[in-house]
Amino acid sequence: MPKNKSENTMSLEELKIKLSNIKLNIRSGQEKNTNAHKKTKVQIAQLLSKNK
């Protein structure tokens, strides 16, 4: 099955803040160190490549 791409409506600054919050939660032990932050990184990369 093909993956459905969802439209990204968050701005670059919002995504950076979200990524920082995830990293802080991992460091403080509130969130397990999973691949949750990778999805946000992918969204940032897609937004940056789209703007070029």
Short mmCIF file of C-alpha atoms in Angstrom, two decimals:
data_model
loop_
_atom_site.label_atom_id
_atom_site.label_comp_id
_atom_site.label_asym_id
_atom_site.label_seq_id
_atom_site.Cartn_x
_atom_site.Cartn_y
_atom_site.Cartn_z
CA MET A 1 0.00 0.00 0.00
CA PRO A 2 1.34 3.45 -0.80
CA LYS A 3 1.96 5.80 2.06
CA ASN A 4 -0.35 8.78 2.29
CA LYS A 5 1.51 12.06 2.55
CA SER A 6 -0.20 14.52 4.83
CA GLU A 7 0.05 18.21 4.13
CA ASN A 8 2.27 20.01 6.58
CA THR A 9 0.51 23.08 7.93
CA MET A 10 3.02 23.88 10.67
CA SER A 11 5.59 26.57 10.09
CA LEU A 12 9.31 25.95 10.34
CA GLU A 13 9.54 27.74 13.69
CA GLU A 14 6.69 25.68 15.15
CA LEU A 15 8.37 22.46 14.03
CA LYS A 16 11.70 23.53 15.55
CA ILE A 17 9.98 24.30 18.86
CA LYS A 18 8.19 20.93 18.78
CA LEU A 19 11.50 19.13 18.13
CA SER A 20 13.16 20.98 21.02
CA ASN A 21 10.32 20.06 23.36
CA ILE A 22 10.56 16.39 22.39
CA LYS A 23 14.32 16.39 23.01
CA LEU A 24 13.88 18.06 26.41
CA ASN A 25 11.21 15.54 27.40
CA ILE A 26 13.53 12.68 26.46
CA ARG A 27 16.39 14.15 28.50
CA SER A 28 14.19 14.77 31.53
CA GLY A 29 12.82 11.22 31.41
CA GLN A 30 9.23 12.23 30.68
CA GLU A 31 9.34 10.54 27.28
CA LYS A 32 11.16 7.41 26.17
CA ASN A 33 13.92 7.79 23.63
CA THR A 34 12.05 6.45 20.63
CA ASN A 35 11.95 7.56 17.05
CA ALA A 36 9.22 10.10 17.80
CA HIS A 37 11.52 13.00 17.04
CA LYS A 38 12.48 11.59 13.64
CA LYS A 39 9.05 12.32 12.18
CA THR A 40 9.44 15.97 13.16
CA LYS A 41 12.92 16.05 11.63
CA VAL A 42 11.50 14.68 8.38
CA GLN A 43 8.81 17.37 8.36
CA ILE A 44 11.44 20.08 8.85
CA ALA A 45 13.56 18.66 6.02
CA GLN A 46 10.56 18.48 3.70
CA LEU A 47 9.60 22.05 4.49
CA LEU A 48 13.15 23.28 3.88
CA SER A 49 13.49 21.41 0.58
CA LYS A 50 10.06 22.64 -0.52
CA ASN A 51 11.07 26.28 0.09
CA LYS A 52 14.23 26.06 -2.04
#
